[in-house]
Amino acid sequence: VGASQALYLSLQAMVKPGDEVILFEPFFDLYVNQIKLAGGTPVFVPLTFVPYNSGEESNGVNGEKEEITGGTWILEPEKLEKAISSKTRAIILNSPHNPTGKVFTRQEMEAVAKSVINAGPQCVVISDEVYKYIVHSPPKDGEDTDGLASSCPGHVHFASLPGMWERTITVSSAGKTFSATGWQVGWCIAPAHLISPIHQILPYVQFCASTVIQEALARTLPRADEPYEGYETYYEYLNSKYRRKRDLLGKALTEAGFAIPNYDVTPSGGFFIFARITPELKAALPAERLGSKYSQNPAAPGGKARLDWALCQWMAEEKGVLCIPSSPFFSRERALEGASDEFIRVAFCKTDETIERAAEALMGLRLTGSDEEEESSRGQQKEEEVLA
């Protein structure tokens, strides 16, 4: 089955009306409605964004505002502790994290494990680890290496933490690892008392898994440990490939005026860049894009398109570059408060040619006046590049 279906089945098997499921915000938007379909209530625990020049952005030097930078998303354990209760049925942990690329530290995972115990015996963790083989910026040697999985350097299996095997459903997938998304090559692993109810539900949702895909995966996994394209394993090749694509896109985003993570500082995985919108980019956005003509949008949270949405729509229509606004990855309340205004998600799981063409289009973002009008005219003649 696919990883999305494994998650759906896990929630259907565990969650009943009145149960609460904790999500770390921002979150993969699929989670919310799967929780609601099971009758549960999502409870949001915000991750905290810490800019690299934290404090300087607001204080500045001589009263002047400092440059907007990238940063690191962190889990503050006290926020999680405040959210748990006897109603907490599950905590969904996604590492590497979609959309931010965050790799949860072992210390953060230990805080999650502590909260699971404090919540009571009914609480389990659904650990979404579909990007575990794509940790393109692992912790440095000697930094947070205790418990790292040898098969996927930089990744910690949550179930490997003391006492957590019995309380964890691990969801994973070959779709991301082998570029086969949509082929239903995902699974979940758990102790018998957690996996048995999932087995009982599966025939009523999908009668059986695809044996062809299962056979293909069974043949692929041992080969992935063998030398590939000049690398010791396929997994080393995979991370090298994505590291190069990440840097190619990251350079283009930086030159276009976005602030992005410093991957020499911040451990990261997956194939998304959660880029930060700078005041310079906001100033380049035509004022009408934030006006009533465009702000009323039924597809946006609360029907109102804010800065992230407006910028993505403008980039798609005028530059031919498609990205995802960050507001769908936040709760409606937080999005309307502006928590998602500064970020967009950009994907680098694309061909080099696509990234290069998008980089060329991104270079025109900060053009204004007659230059903007001329560039817009040229941009309409170009094929759109999807970087969602």
CSV table of C-alpha atoms in Angstrom, one decimal:
chain,number,residue,atom,x,y,z
A,1,VAL,CA,0.0,0.0,0.0
A,2,GLY,CA,1.1,3.6,-0.3
A,3,ALA,CA,2.4,5.6,2.7
A,4,SER,CA,-0.6,7.9,2.6
A,5,GLN,CA,-2.9,4.9,2.8
A,6,ALA,CA,-0.8,3.4,5.6
A,7,LEU,CA,-1.2,6.6,7.5
A,8,TYR,CA,-5.0,6.6,6.8
A,9,LEU,CA,-5.4,3.1,8.0
A,10,SER,CA,-3.3,3.7,11.1
A,11,LEU,CA,-5.6,6.6,12.1
A,12,GLN,CA,-8.8,4.7,11.2
A,13,ALA,CA,-7.6,1.8,13.4
A,14,MET,CA,-6.7,3.9,16.4
A,15,VAL,CA,-8.7,7.2,16.5
A,16,LYS,CA,-12.3,7.5,17.7
A,17,PRO,CA,-14.5,10.6,18.1
A,18,GLY,CA,-13.2,12.7,21.0
A,19,ASP,CA,-9.6,11.6,20.5
A,20,GLU,CA,-6.9,14.2,19.9
A,21,VAL,CA,-3.9,13.9,17.6
A,22,ILE,CA,-1.0,16.3,17.9
A,23,LEU,CA,0.6,17.8,14.8
A,24,PHE,CA,3.8,19.9,14.7
A,25,GLU,CA,3.1,23.0,12.8
A,26,PRO,CA,3.8,23.6,9.9
A,27,PHE,CA,2.7,20.1,8.9
A,28,PHE,CA,2.1,18.1,5.8
A,29,ASP,CA,-1.5,19.2,4.9
A,30,LEU,CA,-2.7,15.6,4.3
A,31,TYR,CA,-2.6,14.9,8.1
A,32,VAL,CA,-5.4,17.2,9.1
A,33,ASN,CA,-8.3,15.8,7.1
A,34,GLN,CA,-7.2,12.2,7.6
A,35,ILE,CA,-7.5,12.9,11.4
A,36,LYS,CA,-10.9,14.4,10.9
A,37,LEU,CA,-12.0,11.5,8.7
A,38,ALA,CA,-11.2,9.2,11.6
A,39,GLY,CA,-13.3,11.4,13.9
A,40,GLY,CA,-10.3,12.9,15.8
A,41,THR,CA,-9.4,16.4,16.6
A,42,PRO,CA,-6.1,17.8,15.4
A,43,VAL,CA,-4.2,19.7,18.1
A,44,PHE,CA,-1.4,22.0,16.8
A,45,VAL,CA,2.0,22.5,18.4
A,46,PRO,CA,3.9,25.2,16.6
A,47,LEU,CA,7.5,24.7,15.8
A,48,THR,CA,9.6,27.8,16.5
A,49,PHE,CA,11.5,29.5,13.7
A,50,VAL,CA,14.8,30.9,14.9
A,51,PRO,CA,16.5,33.2,12.3
A,52,TYR,CA,20.3,32.9,12.2
A,53,ASN,CA,20.5,36.6,13.3
A,54,SER,CA,17.8,36.1,15.9
A,55,GLY,CA,17.3,39.4,17.8
A,56,GLU,CA,19.1,41.5,15.3
A,57,GLU,CA,16.2,41.5,12.8
A,58,SER,CA,14.0,43.4,15.2
A,59,ASN,CA,16.7,45.4,17.1
A,60,GLY,CA,19.2,46.1,14.4
A,61,VAL,CA,22.2,48.3,14.6
A,62,ASN,CA,21.6,52.0,15.3
A,63,GLY,CA,17.9,51.3,15.2
A,64,GLU,CA,18.0,50.0,11.6
A,65,LYS,CA,16.4,46.7,10.8
A,66,GLU,CA,18.9,44.0,10.0
A,67,GLU,CA,18.9,41.7,6.9
A,68,ILE,CA,16.2,39.0,6.9
A,69,THR,CA,17.9,35.6,7.0
A,70,GLY,CA,17.1,31.9,6.9
A,71,GLY,CA,17.1,29.9,10.1
A,72,THR,CA,16.3,26.7,12.0
A,73,TRP,CA,12.9,25.3,13.1
A,74,ILE,CA,13.0,23.9,16.6
A,75,LEU,CA,10.7,22.1,18.9
A,76,GLU,CA,10.2,23.7,22.3
A,77,PRO,CA,9.3,20.8,24.6
A,78,GLU,CA,7.2,22.9,26.9
A,79,LYS,CA,4.7,23.7,24.1
A,80,LEU,CA,4.3,20.0,23.5
A,81,GLU,CA,3.8,19.2,27.2
A,82,LYS,CA,1.1,21.9,27.4
A,83,ALA,CA,-0.8,20.3,24.5
A,84,ILE,CA,-0.9,16.7,25.7
A,85,SER,CA,-3.7,15.3,27.8
A,86,SER,CA,-5.6,12.1,28.6
A,87,LYS,CA,-7.4,12.7,25.3
A,88,THR,CA,-4.2,12.5,23.3
A,89,ARG,CA,-4.4,9.3,21.2
A,90,ALA,CA,-1.4,10.0,18.9
A,91,ILE,CA,1.4,12.3,18.0
A,92,ILE,CA,2.4,12.5,14.4
A,93,LEU,CA,6.1,13.0,13.9
A,94,ASN,CA,7.5,13.7,10.5
A,95,SER,CA,11.3,13.6,10.2
A,96,PRO,CA,12.8,14.6,7.8
A,97,HIS,CA,10.0,17.1,7.8
A,98,ASN,CA,7.7,18.3,5.0
A,99,PRO,CA,7.5,21.2,4.3
A,100,THR,CA,10.5,22.7,6.2
A,101,GLY,CA,13.1,20.0,5.6
A,102,LYS,CA,13.8,19.9,9.4
A,103,VAL,CA,15.6,16.9,10.8
A,104,PHE,CA,14.4,16.4,14.4
A,105,THR,CA,17.3,16.1,16.8
A,106,ARG,CA,17.6,13.1,19.0
A,107,GLN,CA,17.0,15.4,22.0
A,108,GLU,CA,13.8,16.6,20.4
A,109,MET,CA,12.7,13.1,19.8
A,110,GLU,CA,13.4,12.2,23.4
A,111,ALA,CA,11.2,15.1,24.4
A,112,VAL,CA,8.4,13.6,22.2
A,113,ALA,CA,9.0,10.2,23.9
A,114,LYS,CA,8.7,11.8,27.3
A,115,SER,CA,5.4,13.4,26.3
A,116,VAL,CA,4.1,10.1,25.0
A,117,ILE,CA,4.6,8.6,28.4
A,118,ASN,CA,3.2,11.6,30.2
A,119,ALA,CA,0.0,11.5,28.1
A,120,GLY,CA,-0.8,8.0,29.2
A,121,PRO,CA,-0.8,4.4,28.0
A,122,GLN,CA,-3.3,5.2,25.2
A,123,CYS,CA,-0.9,7.5,23.4
A,124,VAL,CA,1.3,6.3,20.5
A,125,VAL,CA,3.5,7.9,17.9
A,126,ILE,CA,2.9,7.7,14.1
A,127,SER,CA,6.4,8.3,12.8
A,128,ASP,CA,6.3,9.4,9.1
A,129,GLU,CA,9.8,8.6,7.8
A,130,VAL,CA,9.3,8.6,4.0
A,131,TYR,CA,12.3,10.9,3.5
A,132,LYS,CA,14.7,9.0,5.8
A,133,TYR,CA,17.1,8.1,2.9
A,134,ILE,CA,17.2,11.7,1.8
A,135,VAL,CA,19.1,13.5,4.6
A,136,HIS,CA,21.2,15.7,2.3
A,137,SER,CA,22.6,17.8,5.1
A,138,PRO,CA,23.2,15.3,8.0
A,139,PRO,CA,24.3,16.4,11.5
A,140,LYS,CA,28.1,17.0,11.6
A,141,ASP,CA,30.4,14.4,13.0
A,142,GLY,CA,30.0,14.3,16.7
A,143,GLU,CA,26.8,16.3,16.6
A,144,ASP,CA,23.7,14.4,17.6
A,145,THR,CA,24.9,11.1,16.2
A,146,ASP,CA,23.8,8.7,19.0
A,147,GLY,CA,21.1,6.4,17.6
A,148,LEU,CA,21.5,7.3,13.9
A,149,ALA,CA,20.5,4.5,11.6
A,150,SER,CA,23.5,3.1,9.8
A,151,SER,CA,21.5,2.5,6.6
A,152,CYS,CA,20.4,6.1,6.3
A,153,PRO,CA,23.0,8.4,7.9
A,154,GLY,CA,21.6,11.4,9.7
A,155,HIS,CA,18.3,9.8,10.5
A,156,VAL,CA,17.0,8.5,13.8
A,157,HIS,CA,14.2,5.9,13.8
A,158,PHE,CA,11.9,7.1,16.6
A,159,ALA,CA,11.0,3.5,17.4
A,160,SER,CA,14.6,2.9,18.3
A,161,LEU,CA,14.4,5.1,21.3
A,162,PRO,CA,14.2,3.4,24.7
A,163,GLY,CA,10.6,2.1,25.3
A,164,MET,CA,9.2,3.5,22.1
A,165,TRP,CA,9.0,0.3,19.9
A,166,GLU,CA,5.9,-0.8,21.6
A,167,ARG,CA,4.3,2.7,21.1
A,168,THR,CA,5.3,3.5,17.6
A,169,ILE,CA,3.8,2.9,14.1
A,170,THR,CA,6.5,3.7,11.6
A,171,VAL,CA,5.3,4.8,8.1
A,172,SER,CA,7.7,4.7,5.2
A,173,SER,CA,7.8,4.5,1.5
A,174,ALA,CA,10.0,3.6,-1.5
A,175,GLY,CA,8.2,6.2,-3.5
A,176,LYS,CA,10.4,9.1,-2.5
A,177,THR,CA,13.6,7.0,-2.3
A,178,PHE,CA,13.3,5.5,-5.8
A,179,SER,CA,11.4,8.3,-7.5
A,180,ALA,CA,8.2,6.2,-7.8
A,181,THR,CA,5.6,8.3,-6.1
A,182,GLY,CA,2.1,7.3,-6.8
A,183,TRP,CA,3.0,3.7,-7.3
A,184,GLN,CA,1.7,2.6,-3.9
A,185,VAL,CA,5.0,1.4,-2.6
A,186,GLY,CA,4.7,2.4,1.1
A,187,TRP,CA,4.2,0.4,4.3
A,188,CYS,CA,3.9,0.7,8.1
A,189,ILE,CA,5.7,-1.3,10.7
A,190,ALA,CA,4.6,-1.7,14.3
A,191,PRO,CA,4.4,-4.3,17.1
A,192,ALA,CA,1.6,-6.8,16.8
A,193,HIS,CA,-0.9,-5.0,19.1
A,194,LEU,CA,-0.8,-1.9,16.8
A,195,ILE,CA,-0.4,-3.5,13.4
A,196,SER,CA,-3.2,-6.1,13.9
A,197,PRO,CA,-6.1,-3.6,13.7
A,198,ILE,CA,-4.6,-2.1,10.6
A,199,HIS,CA,-4.5,-5.6,9.0
A,200,GLN,CA,-8.2,-6.0,9.8
A,201,ILE,CA,-9.2,-2.8,8.2
A,202,LEU,CA,-7.0,-3.1,5.0
A,203,PRO,CA,-9.2,-5.6,3.1
A,204,TYR,CA,-12.2,-3.1,3.4
A,205,VAL,CA,-10.1,-0.3,1.9
A,206,GLN,CA,-7.8,-2.0,-0.6
A,207,PHE,CA,-8.4,-5.7,-0.9
A,208,CYS,CA,-4.8,-6.6,-1.4
A,209,ALA,CA,-1.5,-4.9,-2.2
A,210,SER,CA,0.1,-5.0,-5.6
A,211,THR,CA,2.2,-8.1,-5.8
A,212,VAL,CA,4.0,-6.7,-8.9
A,213,ILE,CA,5.2,-3.7,-7.0
A,214,GLN,CA,6.1,-5.8,-3.9
A,215,GLU,CA,8.2,-8.0,-6.1
A,216,ALA,CA,9.9,-5.1,-7.8
A,217,LEU,CA,10.7,-3.5,-4.4
A,218,ALA,CA,12.0,-6.9,-3.0
A,219,ARG,CA,14.5,-7.0,-5.9
A,220,THR,CA,15.4,-3.4,-5.7
A,221,LEU,CA,16.3,-3.1,-2.0
A,222,PRO,CA,19.3,-5.4,-2.0
A,223,ARG,CA,20.6,-3.8,-5.2
A,224,ALA,CA,20.4,-0.4,-3.5
A,225,ASP,CA,23.1,-1.4,-1.1
A,226,GLU,CA,25.5,-2.2,-4.0
A,227,PRO,CA,27.8,0.3,-5.8
A,228,TYR,CA,25.9,2.6,-8.1
A,229,GLU,CA,27.1,5.3,-10.6
A,230,GLY,CA,30.5,5.6,-9.0
A,231,TYR,CA,29.1,5.7,-5.4
A,232,GLU,CA,29.4,2.9,-2.8
A,233,THR,CA,25.6,2.6,-2.6
A,234,TYR,CA,22.5,3.9,-4.4
A,235,TYR,CA,21.7,5.9,-1.3
A,236,GLU,CA,24.9,7.8,-1.4
A,237,TYR,CA,24.3,8.6,-5.0
A,238,LEU,CA,20.7,9.7,-4.2
A,239,ASN,CA,21.9,12.2,-1.5
A,240,SER,CA,24.7,13.5,-3.7
A,241,LYS,CA,22.2,14.1,-6.5
A,242,TYR,CA,19.8,15.9,-4.3
A,243,ARG,CA,22.5,17.9,-2.6
A,244,ARG,CA,23.6,19.2,-6.0
A,245,LYS,CA,20.0,20.0,-7.1
A,246,ARG,CA,19.4,21.7,-3.7
A,247,ASP,CA,22.4,24.0,-4.1
A,248,LEU,CA,21.5,24.8,-7.7
A,249,LEU,CA,18.0,25.9,-6.7
A,250,GLY,CA,19.2,27.5,-3.5
A,251,LYS,CA,21.6,29.7,-5.3
A,252,ALA,CA,18.8,30.9,-7.7
A,253,LEU,CA,16.4,31.6,-4.8
A,254,THR,CA,19.1,33.5,-2.9
A,255,GLU,CA,19.9,35.6,-6.0
A,256,ALA,CA,16.2,36.2,-6.5
A,257,GLY,CA,16.0,37.7,-3.0
A,258,PHE,CA,14.7,34.8,-0.8
A,259,ALA,CA,16.4,33.8,2.5
A,260,ILE,CA,17.0,30.1,2.7
A,261,PRO,CA,18.5,27.7,5.2
A,262,ASN,CA,22.3,27.5,5.6
A,263,TYR,CA,22.8,23.8,5.1
A,264,ASP,CA,26.3,23.9,6.6
A,265,VAL,CA,24.5,24.9,9.8
A,266,THR,CA,21.1,23.4,9.7
A,267,PRO,CA,20.6,19.6,9.3
A,268,SER,CA,18.0,19.0,6.6
A,269,GLY,CA,16.4,16.3,4.5
A,270,GLY,CA,13.7,15.7,1.9
A,271,PHE,CA,13.6,17.7,-1.4
A,272,PHE,CA,12.0,21.0,-0.5
A,273,ILE,CA,13.4,24.4,0.4
A,274,PHE,CA,11.2,26.4,2.8
A,275,ALA,CA,12.2,29.8,1.4
A,276,ARG,CA,11.6,33.0,3.4
A,277,ILE,CA,10.1,36.0,1.7
A,278,THR,CA,12.2,39.2,2.3
A,279,PRO,CA,10.9,42.8,2.4
A,280,GLU,CA,12.7,43.3,-0.8
A,281,LEU,CA,10.6,40.7,-2.6
A,282,LYS,CA,7.5,41.9,-0.9
A,283,ALA,CA,8.2,45.4,-2.3
A,284,ALA,CA,8.7,44.0,-5.8
A,285,LEU,CA,5.3,42.4,-5.7
A,286,PRO,CA,2.8,44.6,-7.5
A,287,ALA,CA,0.6,46.3,-4.9
A,288,GLU,CA,-2.6,45.2,-6.6
A,289,ARG,CA,-1.7,41.6,-5.8
A,290,LEU,CA,-2.4,42.3,-2.2
A,291,GLY,CA,-5.5,44.2,-3.0
A,292,SER,CA,-9.2,43.1,-2.9
A,293,LYS,CA,-9.1,41.9,-6.5
A,294,TYR,CA,-6.7,39.1,-5.7
A,295,SER,CA,-7.0,38.7,-1.9
A,296,GLN,CA,-10.5,37.2,-2.0
A,297,ASN,CA,-9.7,33.6,-3.0
A,298,PRO,CA,-11.9,30.7,-1.9
A,299,ALA,CA,-9.0,28.3,-2.3
A,300,ALA,CA,-6.9,30.1,0.4
A,301,PRO,CA,-7.3,29.5,4.1
A,302,GLY,CA,-10.4,31.5,5.3
A,303,GLY,CA,-10.9,32.6,1.7
A,304,LYS,CA,-8.2,35.2,2.0
A,305,ALA,CA,-5.0,35.1,0.0
A,306,ARG,CA,-2.2,36.6,2.1
A,307,LEU,CA,1.4,37.4,1.1
A,308,ASP,CA,2.6,33.8,0.5
A,309,TRP,CA,-0.4,33.1,-1.7
A,310,ALA,CA,-0.2,36.3,-3.6
A,311,LEU,CA,3.5,35.9,-4.3
A,312,CYS,CA,3.1,32.3,-5.5
A,313,GLN,CA,0.2,33.3,-7.8
A,314,TRP,CA,2.2,36.2,-9.2
A,315,MET,CA,5.2,34.0,-9.8
A,316,ALA,CA,3.1,31.4,-11.6
A,317,GLU,CA,1.2,33.8,-13.8
A,318,GLU,CA,4.0,36.3,-14.6
A,319,LYS,CA,7.2,34.3,-14.3
A,320,GLY,CA,6.1,30.7,-15.1
A,321,VAL,CA,7.5,29.3,-11.8
A,322,LEU,CA,5.1,27.3,-9.7
A,323,CYS,CA,5.7,27.0,-5.9
A,324,ILE,CA,3.4,26.2,-3.0
A,325,PRO,CA,2.3,28.9,-0.5
A,326,SER,CA,3.0,27.9,3.0
A,327,SER,CA,-0.5,28.7,4.5
A,328,PRO,CA,-1.9,25.2,3.7
A,329,PHE,CA,0.8,23.8,6.0
A,330,PHE,CA,-0.5,25.8,8.9
A,331,SER,CA,-3.8,25.7,10.9
A,332,ARG,CA,-6.4,28.1,9.6
A,333,GLU,CA,-6.2,30.3,12.7
A,334,ARG,CA,-2.4,30.6,12.6
A,335,ALA,CA,-2.5,31.3,8.8
A,336,LEU,CA,-5.0,34.1,9.3
A,337,GLU,CA,-2.8,35.5,12.1
A,338,GLY,CA,0.0,35.8,9.5
A,339,ALA,CA,2.3,32.9,10.8
A,340,SER,CA,2.7,31.6,7.2
A,341,ASP,CA,3.0,34.9,5.4
A,342,GLU,CA,6.8,34.8,5.1
A,343,PHE,CA,7.4,31.4,3.6
A,344,ILE,CA,6.8,29.4,0.4
A,345,ARG,CA,7.8,25.8,-0.4
A,346,VAL,CA,9.9,25.1,-3.4
A,347,ALA,CA,10.8,21.6,-4.7
A,348,PHE,CA,14.1,20.5,-6.2
A,349,CYS,CA,13.1,17.0,-7.2
A,350,LYS,CA,13.2,18.1,-10.8
A,351,THR,CA,15.5,17.7,-13.8
A,352,ASP,CA,18.6,20.0,-13.9
A,353,GLU,CA,17.1,21.5,-17.0
A,354,THR,CA,13.9,22.4,-15.2
A,355,ILE,CA,15.8,23.9,-12.3
A,356,GLU,CA,18.0,25.9,-14.6
A,357,ARG,CA,15.1,27.3,-16.5
A,358,ALA,CA,13.3,28.2,-13.3
A,359,ALA,CA,16.5,29.9,-12.0
A,360,GLU,CA,16.5,32.1,-15.1
A,361,ALA,CA,12.9,33.0,-14.5
A,362,LEU,CA,13.5,33.7,-10.8
A,363,MET,CA,16.2,36.3,-11.7
A,364,GLY,CA,13.4,38.6,-12.9
A,365,LEU,CA,11.5,38.6,-9.6
A,366,ARG,CA,13.0,41.9,-8.3
A,367,LEU,CA,12.5,43.8,-11.5
A,368,THR,CA,10.1,46.7,-11.3
A,369,GLY,CA,8.6,49.4,-13.5
A,370,SER,CA,9.2,49.1,-17.2
A,371,ASP,CA,11.7,46.3,-16.7
A,372,GLU,CA,9.0,44.3,-14.9
A,373,GLU,CA,6.5,44.9,-17.7
A,374,GLU,CA,9.0,43.8,-20.3
A,375,GLU,CA,10.0,40.7,-18.4
A,376,SER,CA,6.4,39.8,-17.8
A,377,SER,CA,5.7,39.9,-21.5
A,378,ARG,CA,8.6,37.6,-22.2
A,379,GLY,CA,7.7,35.3,-19.3
A,380,GLN,CA,4.3,34.6,-20.8
A,381,GLN,CA,5.9,33.1,-23.8
A,382,LYS,CA,7.9,30.6,-21.7
A,383,GLU,CA,6.7,27.2,-20.7
A,384,GLU,CA,5.7,27.0,-17.0
A,385,GLU,CA,8.1,25.2,-14.7
A,386,VAL,CA,6.6,23.2,-11.9
A,387,LEU,CA,8.6,23.4,-8.7
A,388,ALA,CA,5.7,22.6,-6.3
